[in-house]
Coordinates of C-alpha atoms and ligand atoms in Angstrom, one line a residue:
M1365 CA -0.9 -8.2 3.3
N1366 CA -3.8 -5.9 4.1
V1367 CA -2.0 -2.7 5.2
L1368 CA -4.9 -1.0 6.8
N1369 CA -5.5 -4.0 9.0
Y1370 CA -1.8 -4.1 9.9
I1371 CA -2.0 -0.4 10.9
F1372 CA -5.2 -0.9 13.0
E1373 CA -3.8 -4.0 14.7
K1374 CA -0.6 -2.1 15.6
L1375 CA -2.6 0.8 16.9
K1376 CA -4.5 -1.5 19.3
N1377 CA -1.3 -2.0 21.2
G1378 CA 0.5 1.3 20.8
K1379 CA 1.5 4.0 18.4
M1380 CA 3.4 3.9 15.2
H1381 CA 6.4 5.5 13.5
M1382 CA 6.6 5.7 9.7
T1383 CA 9.5 6.8 7.6
L1384 CA 9.0 8.8 4.5
L1385 CA 11.6 8.3 1.8
D1386 CA 11.7 10.6 -1.2
P1387 CA 12.9 8.5 -4.1
A1388 CA 14.0 11.6 -6.0
K1389 CA 16.6 12.4 -3.3
Q1390 CA 18.9 9.4 -3.6
T1391 CA 19.5 6.4 -5.9
P1392 CA 17.1 3.3 -5.5
E1393 CA 20.1 1.4 -4.0
K1394 CA 20.7 4.1 -1.4
S1395 CA 17.0 4.1 -0.6
A1396 CA 17.1 0.4 0.0
E1397 CA 20.2 0.7 2.2
I1398 CA 18.4 3.3 4.3
A1399 CA 15.2 1.2 4.4
E1400 CA 17.0 -1.9 5.6
Y1401 CA 18.7 0.0 8.4
I1402 CA 15.6 1.8 9.6
E1403 CA 13.6 -1.4 9.6
K1404 CA 16.1 -2.7 12.1
L1405 CA 15.7 0.4 14.2
G1406 CA 12.0 -0.4 14.4
T1407 CA 10.1 1.8 12.0
D1408 CA 6.7 0.3 11.3
A1409 CA 6.2 1.2 7.6
I1410 CA 7.9 3.0 4.8
M1411 CA 6.1 5.7 2.9
I1412 CA 7.5 6.5 -0.6
G1413 CA 6.8 9.9 -2.1
G1414 CA 7.9 13.4 -2.7
S1415 CA 6.6 16.7 -4.0
T1416 CA 8.9 17.2 -7.0
N1417 CA 10.7 15.1 -9.7
I1418 CA 8.7 11.9 -9.1
T1419 CA 8.3 9.5 -12.0
Q1420 CA 6.8 6.1 -12.2
E1421 CA 10.2 4.6 -13.2
I1422 CA 11.9 6.0 -10.1
M1423 CA 9.0 4.9 -7.9
D1424 CA 9.1 1.3 -9.4
E1425 CA 12.9 1.0 -9.1
T1426 CA 13.0 2.3 -5.6
I1427 CA 10.2 0.1 -4.3
V1428 CA 11.6 -3.0 -6.0
N1429 CA 15.0 -2.4 -4.4
I1430 CA 13.5 -1.8 -0.9
K1431 CA 11.3 -4.8 -1.1
K1432 CA 14.4 -7.0 -1.7
V1433 CA 15.7 -6.1 1.8
T1434 CA 12.7 -5.3 4.0
K1435 CA 9.4 -6.9 5.2
I1436 CA 7.5 -3.9 6.6
P1437 CA 4.7 -2.4 4.4
I1438 CA 5.6 0.1 1.7
I1439 CA 2.9 2.7 1.2
I1440 CA 2.8 5.2 -1.6
F1441 CA 2.5 8.8 -0.4
P1442 CA 1.4 10.2 -3.8
N1443 CA 1.8 13.6 -5.3
G1444 CA -0.1 12.6 -8.4
I1445 CA -0.8 9.8 -10.9
Q1446 CA 3.0 9.5 -11.7
S1447 CA 3.6 8.2 -8.1
I1448 CA 1.6 5.0 -8.7
S1449 CA 3.7 1.8 -8.6
K1450 CA 2.3 -1.7 -8.8
Y1451 CA 5.1 -2.9 -6.5
A1452 CA 3.9 -1.1 -3.4
D1453 CA 1.7 -2.8 -0.7
A1454 CA -0.7 0.1 -0.5
I1455 CA -1.3 3.7 -1.5
Y1456 CA -2.7 6.5 0.7
F1457 CA -5.8 7.4 -1.3
M1458 CA -5.7 11.0 -0.1
S1459 CA -7.3 14.3 -0.7
M1460 CA -5.6 17.5 0.3
L1461 CA -8.7 18.9 2.1
N1462 CA -7.4 22.5 2.2
S1463 CA -6.1 22.7 -1.3
S1464 CA -7.5 25.6 -3.4
D1465 CA -7.0 23.4 -6.6
R1466 CA -9.4 20.7 -7.5
T1467 CA -6.4 18.7 -8.9
F1468 CA -5.4 17.9 -5.3
L1469 CA -8.9 17.6 -4.0
I1470 CA -10.4 15.1 -6.4
E1471 CA -9.2 15.4 -10.0
S1472 CA -6.0 13.3 -9.7
Q1473 CA -7.9 10.8 -7.6
M1474 CA -10.5 10.5 -10.3
K1475 CA -7.7 9.8 -12.9
A1476 CA -5.8 7.4 -10.6
A1477 CA -8.7 5.3 -9.2
P1478 CA -9.2 3.0 -12.2
L1479 CA -5.4 2.4 -12.4
I1480 CA -5.2 1.6 -8.7
K1481 CA -8.1 -0.9 -9.2
R1482 CA -6.5 -2.5 -12.2
L1483 CA -3.2 -2.9 -10.4
G1484 CA -4.9 -4.4 -7.3
L1485 CA -3.2 -1.8 -5.1
E1486 CA -4.8 -1.4 -1.7
P1487 CA -6.2 2.2 -1.3
I1488 CA -6.1 3.6 2.2
P1489 CA -8.6 6.5 2.4
M1490 CA -7.0 9.4 4.1
G1491 CA -7.7 13.1 4.7
Y1492 CA -4.6 15.4 4.4
V1493 CA -4.4 18.9 5.8
V1494 CA -1.4 21.2 5.4
V1495 CA -0.6 23.5 8.3
E1496 CA 1.7 26.5 8.1
P1497 CA 4.5 26.8 7.1
G1498 CA 3.5 24.1 4.7
M1499 CA 6.9 24.1 2.9
T1500 CA 7.0 22.6 -0.6
V1501 CA 3.9 20.5 -0.4
G1502 CA 1.9 23.6 0.7
R1503 CA 3.1 25.5 -2.3
V1504 CA 2.9 22.7 -4.9
G1505 CA -0.5 21.7 -3.6
K1506 CA -1.8 25.3 -3.6
A1507 CA -2.9 24.8 0.0
I1508 CA -4.9 27.4 1.9
L1509 CA -2.6 26.9 4.8
L1510 CA -4.1 26.3 8.1
K1511 CA -2.6 28.7 10.7
R1512 CA -1.0 27.1 13.6
N1513 CA -3.7 28.4 15.9
E1514 CA -6.8 27.7 13.7
I1515 CA -8.0 24.9 15.9
T1516 CA -11.7 25.1 15.0
K1517 CA -10.9 24.6 11.3
A1518 CA -8.5 21.8 12.1
I1519 CA -11.3 20.0 14.0
G1520 CA -13.7 20.7 11.2
Y1521 CA -11.4 19.2 8.6
A1522 CA -10.7 16.1 10.7
L1523 CA -14.4 15.5 11.4
A1524 CA -15.2 16.1 7.7
A1525 CA -12.6 13.4 6.9
E1526 CA -14.2 11.0 9.4
F1527 CA -17.7 11.7 8.1
F1528 CA -16.5 11.0 4.5
G1529 CA -15.4 7.6 5.7
M1530 CA -11.7 8.3 5.5
K1531 CA -9.7 6.0 7.8
L1532 CA -6.9 8.3 8.8
I1533 CA -6.4 12.1 9.1
Y1534 CA -2.9 13.5 8.4
F1535 CA -1.8 16.9 9.7
E1536 CA 1.3 18.1 7.8
A1537 CA 3.5 21.0 8.6
G1538 CA 5.6 20.3 5.5
S1539 CA 8.7 18.3 5.1
G1540 CA 11.6 20.2 6.6
S1541 CA 9.4 22.5 8.6
P1542 CA 11.2 24.3 11.5
E1543 CA 8.4 23.2 13.8
P1544 CA 5.8 20.4 13.8
V1545 CA 2.1 21.1 14.0
S1546 CA 1.2 22.6 17.4
E1547 CA 0.3 20.3 20.3
E1548 CA -2.8 22.4 21.0
M1549 CA -4.1 21.6 17.5
I1550 CA -3.5 17.9 17.8
N1551 CA -4.9 17.7 21.3
A1552 CA -8.1 19.5 20.3
V1553 CA -8.6 17.3 17.2
K1554 CA -7.9 14.2 19.3
K1555 CA -10.7 15.0 21.7
E1556 CA -13.2 15.3 18.8
V1557 CA -12.5 12.7 16.2
N1558 CA -12.5 8.9 16.2
I1559 CA -10.0 8.2 13.4
P1560 CA -6.3 8.0 14.1
I1561 CA -4.3 11.2 13.6
I1562 CA -1.0 11.1 11.7
V1563 CA 1.4 14.0 12.2
G1564 CA 4.4 14.8 10.0
G1565 CA 6.7 17.6 9.1
G1566 CA 9.5 19.0 11.3
I1567 CA 9.9 16.1 13.8
T1568 CA 13.6 15.9 14.2
D1569 CA 14.2 14.6 17.7
H1570 CA 12.6 12.6 20.5
I1571 CA 11.5 15.7 22.5
K1572 CA 9.4 17.0 19.6
A1573 CA 8.2 13.4 19.0
K1574 CA 7.1 13.0 22.6
R1575 CA 5.2 16.2 22.6
I1576 CA 3.3 15.2 19.4
L1577 CA 2.6 11.7 20.7
D1578 CA 1.4 13.0 24.1
A1579 CA -0.8 15.5 22.4
G1580 CA -2.7 12.6 20.7
A1581 CA -1.0 11.6 17.5
S1582 CA -1.3 7.9 16.8
I1583 CA 1.3 7.8 14.0
I1584 CA 4.3 10.1 13.6
V1585 CA 6.2 10.4 10.3
T1586 CA 9.8 11.5 9.9
G1587 CA 11.4 12.1 6.5
T1588 CA 14.3 14.5 6.1
L1589 CA 15.8 13.4 9.4
V1590 CA 17.6 10.7 7.4
E1591 CA 19.0 13.2 4.8
R1592 CA 19.8 16.0 7.2
F1593 CA 21.5 14.5 10.2
S1594 CA 24.6 12.3 10.1
D1595 CA 23.5 10.9 13.5
Y1596 CA 20.1 10.0 12.2
G1597 CA 20.3 6.5 13.5
E1598 CA 20.6 7.7 17.1
R1599 CA 17.8 10.2 16.6
L1600 CA 15.5 7.6 15.1
K1601 CA 16.2 5.1 17.9
D1602 CA 15.3 7.8 20.5
I1603 CA 12.2 8.8 18.5
I1604 CA 11.0 5.1 18.1
R1605 CA 11.7 4.6 21.9
E1606 CA 9.1 7.4 22.6
V1607 CA 6.7 5.8 20.2
R1608 CA 7.0 2.4 21.9
G1609 CA 6.5 4.1 25.3
S1610 CA 3.1 5.3 24.5
K1611 CA -0.2 3.4 24.6
I1612 CA -3.5 4.4 23.0
E1613 CA -6.9 3.1 22.1
I1614 CA -8.2 4.1 18.7
G1615 CA -10.8 6.8 19.1
G1616 CA -10.3 6.8 22.9
K1617 CA -8.8 9.5 25.0
K1618 CA -5.2 9.1 26.1
Ligands
1GP654 C1 6.4 14.9 5.0 O1 5.6 14.9 7.1 C2 6.5 14.3 6.3 O2 5.2 14.6 4.5 C3 7.9 14.3 6.9 O3 8.4 15.6 7.2 O4 10.7 15.5 6.3 O5 10.1 17.2 8.1 O6 10.4 14.8 8.6 P1 10.0 15.8 7.6

């Protein structure tokens, strides 16, 4: 399966929801159990990754277990070369555009690219920008955090990603953030760029999800919802209902 095609085909008819599973937070069997359930709820893809305690073994085992019980694409959301698993369908080949450390800008990518090629993993070129509070990923990635109201910089990063040929731009408030990225920021970026916007971090209910979708996100990502709320199934159902309710054209205005 070509995962970027899958994403673009889906986006022709609507928006998408992706679920981030951190393989270090539960056993591979538990990850598979969650994945099977959320696929039934309608999530469009599973992203696998975390900021700490990731090893290739845990990535491999988790992905193999998930693959046994699901059909939707599994995309690696890497934190470094240790995240690469040959069992995934694709990998976000991403650069943290506002990192102060060249490791996250280009160095890890330089080391990983030959391995990705050898394994035949599909790289999906993506720009990644961390907005305050940034949480663990902001700290680990040594991000020069974008302030919630730094709209001009947000547009600049997104346009730079587009001009570099990246296919997606991801605005990240950080996993477990009390609030998602501001609607003003998403809306302003949406007006200026032609690549789909992914928004993640702090989306815990359908009200927040709707605001982010209405502001112009094409793809929303939820992660810790699954770990944090015992009623996560109900919450996810409501969030996915909002996603299905919205229509977009890639690069077009809402
Ligand atoms: C992390 O944006 C994702 O990259 C998900 O964030 O865990 O807050 O849903 P949450």
